[in-house]
């Protein structure tokens, strides 16, 4: 099974090399890394071009923001399944993609665990995201997977469509909700949860950079549930979703 990994980058010279190397070090070789660059003005392009490997594909051109760039990846990926790896993140170990590929043989989607780290040199964990298996209706109850661990087969990606660029922070939440919860006249997607850390995510990204971003992300998530699940002005997930993350900060 060929896995497509989409990495969106813009002026990421400090981290993009680490991201590429974590991909190239994967034991699962049937994969591509599709780097969607937003016309970087630093050394990002030179660093990417320095990796002479046919599995690394580069598209560099101006875009309309993060989710517009991610949509380019959804239009261009060539694999049997697709997922996203941020330009400042990396795979936790060299077996991550192999575990994802194996799980996708019998599933439509895969989720896993994630560590937030302070930096890639020390890999000091500041927060641990430990997921739970999906059950239909889970988004109503405050469940969501860590997007960097979310991989889906091509057929499900085509049914789900593109990211909604009307969201500033929660388009990934809206995308995963549509992929797993919407009734398309057939059986619910088969979703596997891997109880292992798949990705090391650098703390301080768009969705975790302060309380204002956190609040906006939760309100945008509510907007998605109101649109697709018929939730009210306030629903249980508005409280359950943030409360469920409190335990992630109890790092041991």
PDB file of C-alpha atoms in Angstrom:
ATOM      1  CA  UNK A   1       0.000   0.000   0.000  1.00  0.00           C
ATOM      2  CA  UNK A   2       1.367   3.369  -1.036  1.00  0.00           C
ATOM      3  CA  UNK A   3       1.009   6.066   1.618  1.00  0.00           C
ATOM      4  CA  UNK A   4       1.019   9.727   0.596  1.00  0.00           C
ATOM      5  CA  UNK A   5       2.225  12.167   3.229  1.00  0.00           C
ATOM      6  CA  UNK A   6       1.410  15.839   2.623  1.00  0.00           C
ATOM      7  CA  UNK A   7       3.619  18.463   4.280  1.00  0.00           C
ATOM      8  CA  UNK A   8       2.659  22.128   4.016  1.00  0.00           C
ATOM      9  CA  UNK A   9       5.610  24.483   4.382  1.00  0.00           C
ATOM     10  CA  UNK A  10       6.350  28.180   4.346  1.00  0.00           C
ATOM     11  CA  UNK A  11       9.694  29.598   5.514  1.00  0.00           C
ATOM     12  CA  UNK A  12      10.383  26.405   7.455  1.00  0.00           C
ATOM     13  CA  UNK A  13      14.162  26.296   7.074  1.00  0.00           C
ATOM     14  CA  UNK A  14      14.675  25.546  10.769  1.00  0.00           C
ATOM     15  CA  UNK A  15      12.614  22.348  10.830  1.00  0.00           C
ATOM     16  CA  UNK A  16      11.854  21.038   7.328  1.00  0.00           C
ATOM     17  CA  UNK A  17      15.058  18.987   7.144  1.00  0.00           C
ATOM     18  CA  UNK A  18      14.143  17.107  10.315  1.00  0.00           C
ATOM     19  CA  UNK A  19      10.653  16.411   8.911  1.00  0.00           C
ATOM     20  CA  UNK A  20      12.035  15.061   5.627  1.00  0.00           C
ATOM     21  CA  UNK A  21      14.602  12.886   7.361  1.00  0.00           C
ATOM     22  CA  UNK A  22      11.970  11.361   9.628  1.00  0.00           C
ATOM     23  CA  UNK A  23      10.000  10.420   6.496  1.00  0.00           C
ATOM     24  CA  UNK A  24      13.012   9.018   4.631  1.00  0.00           C
ATOM     25  CA  UNK A  25      13.944   6.962   7.685  1.00  0.00           C
ATOM     26  CA  UNK A  26      10.651   5.052   7.697  1.00  0.00           C
ATOM     27  CA  UNK A  27      10.863   1.288   7.256  1.00  0.00           C
ATOM     28  CA  UNK A  28       7.769   1.408   5.022  1.00  0.00           C
ATOM     29  CA  UNK A  29       9.245   2.395   1.669  1.00  0.00           C
ATOM     30  CA  UNK A  30       6.114   2.487  -0.504  1.00  0.00           C
ATOM     31  CA  UNK A  31       5.363   6.119   0.272  1.00  0.00           C
ATOM     32  CA  UNK A  32       5.661   9.638  -1.081  1.00  0.00           C
ATOM     33  CA  UNK A  33       6.269  12.946   0.681  1.00  0.00           C
ATOM     34  CA  UNK A  34       4.401  15.695  -1.111  1.00  0.00           C
ATOM     35  CA  UNK A  35       5.743  19.060   0.060  1.00  0.00           C
ATOM     36  CA  UNK A  36       3.391  21.943  -0.712  1.00  0.00           C
ATOM     37  CA  UNK A  37       5.438  25.107  -0.268  1.00  0.00           C
ATOM     38  CA  UNK A  38       3.869  28.559  -0.220  1.00  0.00           C
ATOM     39  CA  UNK A  39       6.709  30.266  -2.149  1.00  0.00           C
ATOM     40  CA  UNK A  40       9.146  30.416   0.763  1.00  0.00           C
ATOM     41  CA  UNK A  41      11.671  33.245   0.811  1.00  0.00           C
ATOM     42  CA  UNK A  42      14.201  31.607   3.159  1.00  0.00           C
ATOM     43  CA  UNK A  43      16.300  28.468   2.590  1.00  0.00           C
ATOM     44  CA  UNK A  44      13.373  26.039   2.701  1.00  0.00           C
ATOM     45  CA  UNK A  45      13.442  25.272  -1.036  1.00  0.00           C
ATOM     46  CA  UNK A  46      17.194  24.779  -1.101  1.00  0.00           C
ATOM     47  CA  UNK A  47      16.969  22.352   1.810  1.00  0.00           C
ATOM     48  CA  UNK A  48      14.172  20.340   0.184  1.00  0.00           C
ATOM     49  CA  UNK A  49      15.981  20.202  -3.168  1.00  0.00           C
ATOM     50  CA  UNK A  50      19.049  18.912  -1.372  1.00  0.00           C
ATOM     51  CA  UNK A  51      17.322  15.587  -0.747  1.00  0.00           C
ATOM     52  CA  UNK A  52      17.846  13.549  -3.898  1.00  0.00           C
ATOM     53  CA  UNK A  53      15.097  10.985  -3.455  1.00  0.00           C
ATOM     54  CA  UNK A  54      12.295  10.309  -5.964  1.00  0.00           C
ATOM     55  CA  UNK A  55       9.808   9.820  -3.119  1.00  0.00           C
ATOM     56  CA  UNK A  56      10.042  13.513  -2.220  1.00  0.00           C
ATOM     57  CA  UNK A  57       7.909  15.747  -4.461  1.00  0.00           C
ATOM     58  CA  UNK A  58       7.973  19.531  -4.236  1.00  0.00           C
ATOM     59  CA  UNK A  59       5.375  22.044  -5.403  1.00  0.00           C
ATOM     60  CA  UNK A  60       6.193  25.673  -4.606  1.00  0.00           C
ATOM     61  CA  UNK A  61       3.804  28.508  -5.412  1.00  0.00           C
ATOM     62  CA  UNK A  62       1.804  31.165  -3.547  1.00  0.00           C
ATOM     63  CA  UNK A  63      -1.291  29.950  -1.732  1.00  0.00           C
ATOM     64  CA  UNK A  64      -4.200  31.333   0.270  1.00  0.00           C
ATOM     65  CA  UNK A  65      -3.132  29.896   3.594  1.00  0.00           C
ATOM     66  CA  UNK A  66      -2.666  26.579   5.383  1.00  0.00           C
ATOM     67  CA  UNK A  67      -5.895  24.851   4.393  1.00  0.00           C
ATOM     68  CA  UNK A  68      -5.685  26.017   0.787  1.00  0.00           C
ATOM     69  CA  UNK A  69      -2.231  24.434   0.627  1.00  0.00           C
ATOM     70  CA  UNK A  70      -3.514  21.234   2.232  1.00  0.00           C
ATOM     71  CA  UNK A  71      -6.239  21.074  -0.400  1.00  0.00           C
ATOM     72  CA  UNK A  72      -3.553  21.185  -3.086  1.00  0.00           C
ATOM     73  CA  UNK A  73      -2.091  18.092  -1.479  1.00  0.00           C
ATOM     74  CA  UNK A  74      -5.461  16.339  -1.542  1.00  0.00           C
ATOM     75  CA  UNK A  75      -5.764  17.084  -5.247  1.00  0.00           C
ATOM     76  CA  UNK A  76      -2.241  15.901  -6.100  1.00  0.00           C
ATOM     77  CA  UNK A  77      -1.471  12.865  -3.927  1.00  0.00           C
ATOM     78  CA  UNK A  78      -0.899   9.598  -5.774  1.00  0.00           C
ATOM     79  CA  UNK A  79      -1.078   7.013  -3.007  1.00  0.00           C
ATOM     80  CA  UNK A  80      -3.685   4.538  -1.829  1.00  0.00           C
ATOM     81  CA  UNK A  81      -4.058   6.546   1.391  1.00  0.00           C
ATOM     82  CA  UNK A  82      -3.187  10.031   2.599  1.00  0.00           C
ATOM     83  CA  UNK A  83      -2.267  11.876   5.789  1.00  0.00           C
ATOM     84  CA  UNK A  84      -0.543  15.087   6.836  1.00  0.00           C
ATOM     85  CA  UNK A  85       2.765  15.770   8.589  1.00  0.00           C
ATOM     86  CA  UNK A  86       3.450  19.371   9.597  1.00  0.00           C
ATOM     87  CA  UNK A  87       6.688  21.025   8.477  1.00  0.00           C
ATOM     88  CA  UNK A  88       7.898  21.301  12.068  1.00  0.00           C
ATOM     89  CA  UNK A  89       6.853  17.796  13.171  1.00  0.00           C
ATOM     90  CA  UNK A  90       8.348  14.338  12.723  1.00  0.00           C
ATOM     91  CA  UNK A  91       7.474  10.671  13.022  1.00  0.00           C
ATOM     92  CA  UNK A  92       8.052   9.285  16.497  1.00  0.00           C
ATOM     93  CA  UNK A  93      10.029   6.288  15.231  1.00  0.00           C
ATOM     94  CA  UNK A  94      10.917   4.523  11.995  1.00  0.00           C
ATOM     95  CA  UNK A  95       7.976   2.125  12.199  1.00  0.00           C
ATOM     96  CA  UNK A  96       5.149   4.679  12.221  1.00  0.00           C
ATOM     97  CA  UNK A  97       4.205   4.462   8.533  1.00  0.00           C
ATOM     98  CA  UNK A  98       4.518   0.669   8.542  1.00  0.00           C
ATOM     99  CA  UNK A  99       2.013   0.481  11.400  1.00  0.00           C
ATOM    100  CA  UNK A 100      -0.336   2.865   9.587  1.00  0.00           C
ATOM    101  CA  UNK A 101      -0.101   0.923   6.316  1.00  0.00           C
ATOM    102  CA  UNK A 102      -0.761  -2.391   8.054  1.00  0.00           C
ATOM    103  CA  UNK A 103      -3.815  -0.998   9.869  1.00  0.00           C
ATOM    104  CA  UNK A 104      -5.223   0.465   6.650  1.00  0.00           C
ATOM    105  CA  UNK A 105      -5.285  -2.942   4.986  1.00  0.00           C
ATOM    106  CA  UNK A 106      -8.424  -3.726   6.974  1.00  0.00           C
ATOM    107  CA  UNK A 107      -9.651  -0.192   7.738  1.00  0.00           C
ATOM    108  CA  UNK A 108     -10.774   2.981   5.997  1.00  0.00           C
ATOM    109  CA  UNK A 109      -9.092   5.301   8.483  1.00  0.00           C
ATOM    110  CA  UNK A 110      -6.426   5.153  11.164  1.00  0.00           C
ATOM    111  CA  UNK A 111      -5.776   7.289  14.243  1.00  0.00           C
ATOM    112  CA  UNK A 112      -3.044   7.103  16.852  1.00  0.00           C
ATOM    113  CA  UNK A 113      -1.261   8.812  19.723  1.00  0.00           C
ATOM    114  CA  UNK A 114       0.859  11.953  19.633  1.00  0.00           C
ATOM    115  CA  UNK A 115       3.483  13.641  21.805  1.00  0.00           C
ATOM    116  CA  UNK A 116       3.872  17.418  21.959  1.00  0.00           C
ATOM    117  CA  UNK A 117       7.580  18.168  22.351  1.00  0.00           C
ATOM    118  CA  UNK A 118       9.507  21.291  23.341  1.00  0.00           C
ATOM    119  CA  UNK A 119      12.139  20.804  20.618  1.00  0.00           C
ATOM    120  CA  UNK A 120      13.458  18.081  18.332  1.00  0.00           C
ATOM    121  CA  UNK A 121      16.932  18.021  19.853  1.00  0.00           C
ATOM    122  CA  UNK A 122      15.864  16.946  23.339  1.00  0.00           C
ATOM    123  CA  UNK A 123      12.425  15.560  22.372  1.00  0.00           C
ATOM    124  CA  UNK A 124      11.258  16.631  25.803  1.00  0.00           C
ATOM    125  CA  UNK A 125       7.550  15.839  26.060  1.00  0.00           C
ATOM    126  CA  UNK A 126       5.361  18.668  27.346  1.00  0.00           C
ATOM    127  CA  UNK A 127       1.985  17.107  26.572  1.00  0.00           C
ATOM    128  CA  UNK A 128       0.755  13.655  25.633  1.00  0.00           C
ATOM    129  CA  UNK A 129      -2.273  13.079  23.384  1.00  0.00           C
ATOM    130  CA  UNK A 130      -3.561   9.570  23.968  1.00  0.00           C
ATOM    131  CA  UNK A 131      -6.473   8.761  21.715  1.00  0.00           C
ATOM    132  CA  UNK A 132      -9.416   6.405  22.074  1.00  0.00           C
ATOM    133  CA  UNK A 133     -11.153   4.175  19.522  1.00  0.00           C
ATOM    134  CA  UNK A 134     -13.829   5.803  17.391  1.00  0.00           C
ATOM    135  CA  UNK A 135     -17.488   4.934  17.747  1.00  0.00           C
ATOM    136  CA  UNK A 136     -20.272   6.478  15.626  1.00  0.00           C
ATOM    137  CA  UNK A 137     -21.544   9.593  17.363  1.00  0.00           C
ATOM    138  CA  UNK A 138     -18.217  10.177  19.100  1.00  0.00           C
ATOM    139  CA  UNK A 139     -17.863  13.767  17.863  1.00  0.00           C
ATOM    140  CA  UNK A 140     -21.101  14.639  19.666  1.00  0.00           C
ATOM    141  CA  UNK A 141     -19.501  13.412  22.877  1.00  0.00           C
ATOM    142  CA  UNK A 142     -16.347  15.518  22.553  1.00  0.00           C
ATOM    143  CA  UNK A 143     -14.105  12.935  20.862  1.00  0.00           C
ATOM    144  CA  UNK A 144     -11.596  13.894  18.198  1.00  0.00           C
ATOM    145  CA  UNK A 145      -8.359  12.356  16.952  1.00  0.00           C
ATOM    146  CA  UNK A 146      -5.025  14.119  16.655  1.00  0.00           C
ATOM    147  CA  UNK A 147      -5.016  15.260  13.031  1.00  0.00           C
ATOM    148  CA  UNK A 148      -1.310  14.486  12.393  1.00  0.00           C
ATOM    149  CA  UNK A 149      -2.096  10.836  13.210  1.00  0.00           C
ATOM    150  CA  UNK A 150      -5.171  10.667  10.947  1.00  0.00           C
ATOM    151  CA  UNK A 151      -4.728   8.686   7.709  1.00  0.00           C
ATOM    152  CA  UNK A 152      -7.528   7.659   5.348  1.00  0.00           C
ATOM    153  CA  UNK A 153      -7.790   5.524   2.248  1.00  0.00           C
ATOM    154  CA  UNK A 154      -8.210   7.256  -1.098  1.00  0.00           C
ATOM    155  CA  UNK A 155     -11.857   6.220  -1.465  1.00  0.00           C
ATOM    156  CA  UNK A 156     -12.804   7.859   1.822  1.00  0.00           C
ATOM    157  CA  UNK A 157     -10.755  10.954   1.017  1.00  0.00           C
ATOM    158  CA  UNK A 158     -12.603  11.343  -2.282  1.00  0.00           C
ATOM    159  CA  UNK A 159     -15.976  11.015  -0.549  1.00  0.00           C
ATOM    160  CA  UNK A 160     -15.004  13.501   2.146  1.00  0.00           C
ATOM    161  CA  UNK A 161     -13.836  16.236  -0.211  1.00  0.00           C
ATOM    162  CA  UNK A 162     -11.576  19.177   0.612  1.00  0.00           C
ATOM    163  CA  UNK A 163     -10.866  21.226   3.716  1.00  0.00           C
ATOM    164  CA  UNK A 164     -13.294  24.098   4.266  1.00  0.00           C
ATOM    165  CA  UNK A 165     -11.090  27.190   4.010  1.00  0.00           C
ATOM    166  CA  UNK A 166     -13.756  29.251   5.768  1.00  0.00           C
ATOM    167  CA  UNK A 167     -12.334  27.957   9.055  1.00  0.00           C
ATOM    168  CA  UNK A 168      -9.151  29.564  10.378  1.00  0.00           C
ATOM    169  CA  UNK A 169      -8.236  26.899  12.929  1.00  0.00           C
ATOM    170  CA  UNK A 170     -10.723  24.002  12.938  1.00  0.00           C
ATOM    171  CA  UNK A 171     -10.887  22.983   9.270  1.00  0.00           C
ATOM    172  CA  UNK A 172      -9.039  19.787  10.200  1.00  0.00           C
ATOM    173  CA  UNK A 173     -11.693  19.018  12.855  1.00  0.00           C
ATOM    174  CA  UNK A 174     -14.465  19.697  10.329  1.00  0.00           C
ATOM    175  CA  UNK A 175     -12.691  17.464   7.792  1.00  0.00           C
ATOM    176  CA  UNK A 176     -12.320  14.533  10.200  1.00  0.00           C
ATOM    177  CA  UNK A 177     -15.923  14.906  11.384  1.00  0.00           C
ATOM    178  CA  UNK A 178     -17.174  14.757   7.784  1.00  0.00           C
ATOM    179  CA  UNK A 179     -14.965  11.761   7.024  1.00  0.00           C
ATOM    180  CA  UNK A 180     -16.165   9.673   9.957  1.00  0.00           C
ATOM    181  CA  UNK A 181     -19.638  10.846  10.984  1.00  0.00           C
ATOM    182  CA  UNK A 182     -21.630  11.774   7.881  1.00  0.00           C
ATOM    183  CA  UNK A 183     -24.181   9.263   6.610  1.00  0.00           C
ATOM    184  CA  UNK A 184     -23.540   8.669   2.921  1.00  0.00           C
ATOM    185  CA  UNK A 185     -26.052   5.884   2.568  1.00  0.00           C
ATOM    186  CA  UNK A 186     -23.634   3.123   3.439  1.00  0.00           C
ATOM    187  CA  UNK A 187     -21.873   1.518   6.376  1.00  0.00           C
ATOM    188  CA  UNK A 188     -19.842   3.648   8.765  1.00  0.00           C
ATOM    189  CA  UNK A 189     -16.118   3.815   7.964  1.00  0.00           C
ATOM    190  CA  UNK A 190     -13.940   1.201   9.583  1.00  0.00           C
ATOM    191  CA  UNK A 191     -11.618   3.122  11.898  1.00  0.00           C
ATOM    192  CA  UNK A 192      -8.561   1.574  13.557  1.00  0.00           C
ATOM    193  CA  UNK A 193      -6.883   3.153  16.559  1.00  0.00           C
ATOM    194  CA  UNK A 194      -3.183   2.445  17.052  1.00  0.00           C
ATOM    195  CA  UNK A 195      -2.289   2.671  20.722  1.00  0.00           C
ATOM    196  CA  UNK A 196       1.207   3.892  19.987  1.00  0.00           C
ATOM    197  CA  UNK A 197       2.818   7.299  19.475  1.00  0.00           C
ATOM    198  CA  UNK A 198       3.021   8.030  15.763  1.00  0.00           C
ATOM    199  CA  UNK A 199       4.096  11.685  15.644  1.00  0.00           C
ATOM    200  CA  UNK A 200       6.195  14.130  17.657  1.00  0.00           C
ATOM    201  CA  UNK A 201       4.527  17.527  17.285  1.00  0.00           C
ATOM    202  CA  UNK A 202       6.375  20.736  18.074  1.00  0.00           C
ATOM    203  CA  UNK A 203       4.378  22.649  20.702  1.00  0.00           C
ATOM    204  CA  UNK A 204       3.141  26.138  19.830  1.00  0.00           C
ATOM    205  CA  UNK A 205       1.418  25.640  16.459  1.00  0.00           C
ATOM    206  CA  UNK A 206      -1.561  27.606  15.176  1.00  0.00           C
ATOM    207  CA  UNK A 207      -4.196  25.654  17.096  1.00  0.00           C
ATOM    208  CA  UNK A 208      -2.256  25.581  20.390  1.00  0.00           C
ATOM    209  CA  UNK A 209      -0.711  29.068  20.451  1.00  0.00           C
ATOM    210  CA  UNK A 210      -2.532  30.687  23.354  1.00  0.00           C
ATOM    211  CA  UNK A 211      -6.001  30.903  24.833  1.00  0.00           C
ATOM    212  CA  UNK A 212      -7.504  33.066  22.086  1.00  0.00           C
ATOM    213  CA  UNK A 213      -6.603  30.477  19.449  1.00  0.00           C
ATOM    214  CA  UNK A 214      -7.830  27.716  21.737  1.00  0.00           C
ATOM    215  CA  UNK A 215     -11.180  29.437  22.247  1.00  0.00           C
ATOM    216  CA  UNK A 216     -11.598  30.175  18.554  1.00  0.00           C
ATOM    217  CA  UNK A 217     -10.801  26.582  17.674  1.00  0.00           C
ATOM    218  CA  UNK A 218     -13.463  25.278  20.045  1.00  0.00           C
ATOM    219  CA  UNK A 219     -16.070  27.705  18.756  1.00  0.00           C
ATOM    220  CA  UNK A 220     -15.254  26.759  15.163  1.00  0.00           C
ATOM    221  CA  UNK A 221     -15.583  23.087  16.134  1.00  0.00           C
ATOM    222  CA  UNK A 222     -19.030  23.821  17.547  1.00  0.00           C
ATOM    223  CA  UNK A 223     -19.904  25.536  14.270  1.00  0.00           C
ATOM    224  CA  UNK A 224     -18.961  22.350  12.389  1.00  0.00           C
ATOM    225  CA  UNK A 225     -21.105  20.193  14.702  1.00  0.00           C
ATOM    226  CA  UNK A 226     -24.041  22.568  14.285  1.00  0.00           C
ATOM    227  CA  UNK A 227     -23.677  22.402  10.513  1.00  0.00           C
ATOM    228  CA  UNK A 228     -23.250  18.661  10.102  1.00  0.00           C
ATOM    229  CA  UNK A 229     -24.682  17.064  13.243  1.00  0.00           C
ATOM    230  CA  UNK A 230     -27.508  19.457  14.061  1.00  0.00           C
ATOM    231  CA  UNK A 231     -26.071  20.480  17.434  1.00  0.00           C
ATOM    232  CA  UNK A 232     -27.658  23.385  19.302  1.00  0.00           C
ATOM    233  CA  UNK A 233     -26.178  26.747  20.169  1.00  0.00           C
ATOM    234  CA  UNK A 234     -24.368  24.948  22.990  1.00  0.00           C
ATOM    235  CA  UNK A 235     -23.780  21.204  23.126  1.00  0.00           C
ATOM    236  CA  UNK A 236     -22.124  18.689  25.433  1.00  0.00           C
ATOM    237  CA  UNK A 237     -19.018  18.442  23.255  1.00  0.00           C
ATOM    238  CA  UNK A 238     -18.297  22.152  23.745  1.00  0.00           C
ATOM    239  CA  UNK A 239     -17.379  21.266  27.333  1.00  0.00           C
ATOM    240  CA  UNK A 240     -16.314  17.629  26.989  1.00  0.00           C
ATOM    241  CA  UNK A 241     -13.809  18.301  24.212  1.00  0.00           C
ATOM    242  CA  UNK A 242     -11.581  20.757  26.147  1.00  0.00           C
ATOM    243  CA  UNK A 243     -12.050  18.910  29.455  1.00  0.00           C
ATOM    244  CA  UNK A 244     -10.842  15.719  27.799  1.00  0.00           C
ATOM    245  CA  UNK A 245      -7.510  17.392  27.039  1.00  0.00           C
ATOM    246  CA  UNK A 246      -6.696  18.360  30.630  1.00  0.00           C
ATOM    247  CA  UNK A 247      -5.118  15.000  31.345  1.00  0.00           C
ATOM    248  CA  UNK A 248      -2.731  15.442  28.434  1.00  0.00           C
ATOM    249  CA  UNK A 249      -0.688  17.884  30.507  1.00  0.00           C
ATOM    250  CA  UNK A 250       0.013  15.381  33.278  1.00  0.00           C
ATOM    251  CA  UNK A 251       3.363  14.431  31.756  1.00  0.00           C
ATOM    252  CA  UNK A 252       5.305  11.643  33.423  1.00  0.00           C
TER     253      UNK A 252
END
